[in-house]
Amino acid sequence: MIEDKIWEVNPNQNIIGSDEVGRGCFAGPISAASVKINYSHINLLNDVKDSKKLSPKKRRVIFDRVLENNIQYSYQSLDNKFIDIYGIKVANEKVLENSISSVYETGDS
């Protein structure tokens, strides 16, 4: 994976991972979550391959790990009005941008 190559060169580099949900909905909203981690925390998220395939219980366990270890995260959402005005493609890009920007701007990059 690309993060392994990055951490090989600089083990202190933070990496941001993001995912969205709601792109297929008709009534909104569309939401995105991002986490900023470094190599020392990667083992806490080993269970995450495809977030949409995680059970609600497993998502809760992983989120608890994020909280317990002070891993920086962001959750953003855009409502159906935004989607109606700008379209789902723009809404998808914007919600991911908002989530990534929010977590990027917290703490060390």
Short mmCIF file of C-alpha atoms in Angstrom, two decimals:
data_model
loop_
_atom_site.label_atom_id
_atom_site.label_comp_id
_atom_site.label_asym_id
_atom_site.label_seq_id
_atom_site.Cartn_x
_atom_site.Cartn_y
_atom_site.Cartn_z
CA MET A 1 0.00 0.00 0.00
CA ILE A 2 1.13 3.54 -0.63
CA GLU A 3 1.14 4.48 3.05
CA ASP A 4 3.74 1.75 3.70
CA LYS A 5 6.06 3.38 1.16
CA ILE A 6 5.49 6.81 2.71
CA TRP A 7 6.19 5.54 6.22
CA GLU A 8 9.28 3.70 5.00
CA VAL A 9 10.79 7.06 4.06
CA ASN A 10 9.30 9.08 6.94
CA PRO A 11 7.77 7.10 9.82
CA ASN A 12 6.53 10.32 11.46
CA GLN A 13 4.42 11.39 8.47
CA ASN A 14 0.69 11.64 9.12
CA ILE A 15 -1.73 10.17 6.58
CA ILE A 16 -5.40 11.08 6.20
CA GLY A 17 -7.94 8.44 5.22
CA SER A 18 -11.52 9.35 4.23
CA ASP A 19 -14.76 7.73 3.19
CA GLU A 20 -18.21 8.97 2.32
CA VAL A 21 -21.68 7.55 2.68
CA GLY A 22 -24.96 8.62 1.14
CA ARG A 23 -24.02 9.00 -2.50
CA GLY A 24 -26.78 6.63 -3.56
CA CYS A 25 -29.54 8.18 -1.46
CA PHE A 26 -32.45 10.13 -2.90
CA ALA A 27 -33.26 12.40 0.05
CA GLY A 28 -29.82 13.21 1.46
CA PRO A 29 -27.71 13.79 3.41
CA ILE A 30 -24.26 12.86 2.18
CA SER A 31 -21.61 12.47 4.88
CA ALA A 32 -17.87 11.88 5.10
CA ALA A 33 -15.46 10.96 7.84
CA SER A 34 -11.68 11.33 7.90
CA VAL A 35 -8.96 10.24 10.30
CA LYS A 36 -5.38 11.46 10.50
CA ILE A 37 -2.98 8.80 11.72
CA ASN A 38 0.70 8.10 11.84
CA TYR A 39 2.57 4.83 11.81
CA SER A 40 2.37 4.41 15.58
CA HIS A 41 -1.44 4.12 15.36
CA ILE A 42 -1.88 2.07 12.20
CA ASN A 43 -2.32 -1.20 14.09
CA LEU A 44 -5.44 0.27 15.74
CA LEU A 45 -7.14 0.49 12.35
CA ASN A 46 -6.00 -2.79 10.80
CA ASP A 47 -9.60 -4.04 10.72
CA VAL A 48 -10.64 -1.28 8.31
CA LYS A 49 -10.48 -2.41 4.71
CA ASP A 50 -13.86 -1.27 3.42
CA SER A 51 -15.83 0.74 5.96
CA LYS A 52 -19.13 -0.09 4.27
CA LYS A 53 -18.55 -3.79 4.99
CA LEU A 54 -18.03 -3.26 8.73
CA SER A 55 -20.85 -4.23 11.07
CA PRO A 56 -22.24 -1.49 13.33
CA LYS A 57 -20.61 -3.24 16.30
CA LYS A 58 -17.20 -3.32 14.61
CA ARG A 59 -17.51 0.34 13.58
CA ARG A 60 -18.19 1.22 17.23
CA VAL A 61 -15.13 -0.75 18.40
CA ILE A 62 -12.92 1.05 15.88
CA PHE A 63 -14.39 4.45 16.75
CA ASP A 64 -13.75 3.76 20.45
CA ARG A 65 -10.10 3.04 19.56
CA VAL A 66 -9.91 6.37 17.74
CA LEU A 67 -11.27 8.18 20.79
CA GLU A 68 -9.16 6.28 23.34
CA ASN A 69 -5.96 7.04 21.43
CA ASN A 70 -6.72 10.69 20.66
CA ILE A 71 -6.59 10.06 16.93
CA GLN A 72 -7.74 13.16 15.07
CA TYR A 73 -10.95 12.69 13.13
CA SER A 74 -13.63 14.70 11.40
CA TYR A 75 -17.22 14.01 10.43
CA GLN A 76 -18.96 16.31 7.97
CA SER A 77 -22.37 16.23 6.32
CA LEU A 78 -24.25 18.11 3.59
CA ASP A 79 -28.03 18.13 3.46
CA ASN A 80 -30.41 17.38 0.61
CA LYS A 81 -30.80 21.10 -0.17
CA PHE A 82 -27.10 21.35 -1.02
CA ILE A 83 -27.39 18.20 -3.15
CA ASP A 84 -30.48 19.58 -4.94
CA ILE A 85 -28.70 22.85 -5.78
CA TYR A 86 -25.25 21.57 -6.75
CA GLY A 87 -25.80 17.91 -7.61
CA ILE A 88 -24.49 14.73 -6.02
CA LYS A 89 -21.06 14.85 -7.70
CA VAL A 90 -20.26 18.32 -6.36
CA ALA A 91 -21.76 17.41 -2.96
CA ASN A 92 -19.59 14.28 -2.80
CA GLU A 93 -16.43 16.25 -3.60
CA LYS A 94 -17.35 19.05 -1.19
CA VAL A 95 -18.17 16.82 1.78
CA LEU A 96 -14.88 14.94 1.35
CA GLU A 97 -12.99 18.22 0.98
CA ASN A 98 -14.63 19.58 4.14
CA SER A 99 -13.84 16.46 6.14
CA ILE A 100 -10.23 16.22 4.98
CA SER A 101 -9.64 19.95 5.47
CA SER A 102 -11.08 19.84 8.96
CA VAL A 103 -8.83 17.00 10.13
CA TYR A 104 -5.81 18.37 8.24
CA GLU A 105 -6.08 21.71 10.01
CA THR A 106 -6.08 20.13 13.49
CA GLY A 107 -2.71 19.59 15.10
CA ASP A 108 0.46 18.76 13.20
CA SER A 109 0.13 17.92 9.52
#
